Structure formats: C-alpha cells, structure tokens
C-alpha cells in the first residue's frame, strides 16, 4: 500500500508521518499493493483539516475531518472512510467482481462494535437535461456560472477545444476539471 502525506501550509515531520502511516496500516492487509492513499493536511483557523483519498481499482474513495489535533482528525477521517464503505456495503456486495478488495475488507469484522446495515433507497436519474456546449474561456465560464447561480458549469474550452467543468469550491474559490481522453 502506498501512502503519500502532504501538508499545505504545514510541514509534516518524519515522526508525524510515521504515526499517520501506522494508523493507515490497518487497511494494508485488505488493499495491499493495490491501494494508494493520499493524505492531505492543512490548517483552517484553529483546526487541522485532514483529507484522505483512497485510489483502488480505478475508483476513488474520499473522507475529510477536522479537529484541533492532527492525529485526532486522522482518526476521525479513517472512521469516516470506514463508515462510508460500511454504509454502501450492499452496493459493494451486489457488484462483488468490481469491488473484490472492498468486499474482503467488509467480510472481516476488524473490531467493529456494531453490526448493522443502513438500507438506503436506490438512487436513480430523475431528470435529464441537454444543452449546447459553447466555446469559452475559463473566466467566461466562471462568469456564466455565477450569472446562472449554479455551482458548476460544463463548457467547451476555447483554447484546448476540450470539454471542461468549472466549479465553486467550499472555500469560495473555483476549481477546474480538465478530463484526459
């Protein structure tokens, strides 16, 4: 299992990185060399934000937590990731072949104090919308998005001639998705 620890606005020391790696090692027996964890830590006011992204079999799982202590935030993030996996247990079990390592993770109890499944209704597409892609710059796309009052906009980039998505981030800034195909 590959673990990458990054700090944004904070320097991650070797001891802290070793402690985080030790906490993440519980996933090692399930995901082995296949799993790649990216841990990003950043200060936000008086709290530390820990974001864990797991890339496994071309799928991405993500959890985020915040706390005043880094290691507490790491623990809470790991718990959230496990909780997300457990919450979607029935979906994973229905598609065993696609999620073999997640299913093996779920089949072992690994210290869980509870044994329940949350039955969530199946989600489906309830509305479809078609629209014309217009060539524009990312700045024009942001302006268009703001004028529409949306939090994202799909557009055709005038410079690269590729389909892109501009979106509003939780921190008030903007993000740009540029797919490779």
Tab-separated table of N, CA, C and O in Angstrom, residues 136-150 153 166 174:
chain	number	residue	atom	x	y	z
A	136	UNK	N	-15.715	28.753	-24.793
A	136	UNK	CA	-15.459	29.930	-23.964
A	136	UNK	C	-14.193	29.706	-23.153
A	136	UNK	O	-13.712	28.581	-23.051
A	137	UNK	N	-13.686	30.757	-22.565
A	137	UNK	CA	-12.525	30.655	-21.697
A	137	UNK	C	-12.996	30.285	-20.294
A	137	UNK	O	-14.192	30.398	-19.981
A	138	UNK	N	-12.080	29.893	-19.435
A	138	UNK	CA	-12.458	29.537	-18.068
A	138	UNK	C	-13.019	30.747	-17.321
A	138	UNK	O	-13.939	30.605	-16.515
A	139	UNK	N	-12.499	31.929	-17.601
A	139	UNK	CA	-13.015	33.147	-16.955
A	139	UNK	C	-14.457	33.411	-17.381
A	139	UNK	O	-15.305	33.784	-16.564
A	140	UNK	N	-14.744	33.209	-18.684
A	140	UNK	CA	-16.113	33.373	-19.167
A	140	UNK	C	-17.035	32.332	-18.544
A	140	UNK	O	-18.183	32.621	-18.221
A	141	UNK	N	-16.530	31.123	-18.368
A	141	UNK	CA	-17.325	30.051	-17.769
A	141	UNK	C	-17.673	30.384	-16.323
A	141	UNK	O	-18.802	30.147	-15.874
A	142	UNK	N	-16.724	30.942	-15.570
A	142	UNK	CA	-16.983	31.345	-14.183
A	142	UNK	C	-18.054	32.431	-14.150
A	142	UNK	O	-18.993	32.364	-13.352
A	143	UNK	N	-17.936	33.407	-15.028
A	143	UNK	CA	-18.921	34.479	-15.094
A	143	UNK	C	-20.304	33.920	-15.434
A	143	UNK	O	-21.299	34.266	-14.794
A	144	UNK	N	-20.360	33.017	-16.423
A	144	UNK	CA	-21.627	32.401	-16.819
A	144	UNK	C	-22.229	31.605	-15.662
A	144	UNK	O	-23.420	31.684	-15.388
A	145	UNK	N	-21.387	30.855	-14.958
A	145	UNK	CA	-21.839	30.059	-13.829
A	145	UNK	C	-22.434	30.959	-12.746
A	145	UNK	O	-23.500	30.676	-12.197
A	146	UNK	N	-21.748	32.044	-12.424
A	146	UNK	CA	-22.218	32.978	-11.403
A	146	UNK	C	-23.524	33.642	-11.828
A	146	UNK	O	-24.427	33.827	-11.018
A	147	UNK	N	-23.639	33.985	-13.110
A	147	UNK	CA	-24.861	34.631	-13.601
A	147	UNK	C	-26.053	33.670	-13.529
A	147	UNK	O	-27.179	34.086	-13.280
A	148	UNK	N	-25.795	32.385	-13.742
A	148	UNK	CA	-26.866	31.389	-13.666
A	148	UNK	C	-27.197	31.005	-12.227
A	148	UNK	O	-28.236	30.401	-11.970
A	149	UNK	N	-26.286	31.285	-11.294
A	149	UNK	CA	-26.489	30.907	-9.903
A	149	UNK	C	-26.223	29.434	-9.660
A	149	UNK	O	-26.695	28.872	-8.678
A	150	UNK	N	-25.445	28.803	-10.526
A	150	UNK	CA	-25.104	27.393	-10.371
A	150	UNK	C	-23.789	27.255	-9.617
A	150	UNK	O	-23.043	28.232	-9.466
A	153	UNK	N	-20.357	24.403	-14.026
A	153	UNK	CA	-20.749	24.636	-15.406
A	153	UNK	C	-19.868	23.799	-16.322
A	153	UNK	O	-18.647	23.798	-16.182
A	166	UNK	N	-16.047	23.850	-14.697
A	166	UNK	CA	-15.601	24.800	-13.688
A	166	UNK	C	-16.600	24.693	-12.536
A	166	UNK	O	-17.797	24.494	-12.768
A	174	UNK	N	-12.497	28.765	-7.025
A	174	UNK	CA	-13.030	27.970	-8.120
A	174	UNK	C	-12.091	26.834	-8.453
A	174	UNK	O	-10.886	26.922	-8.253
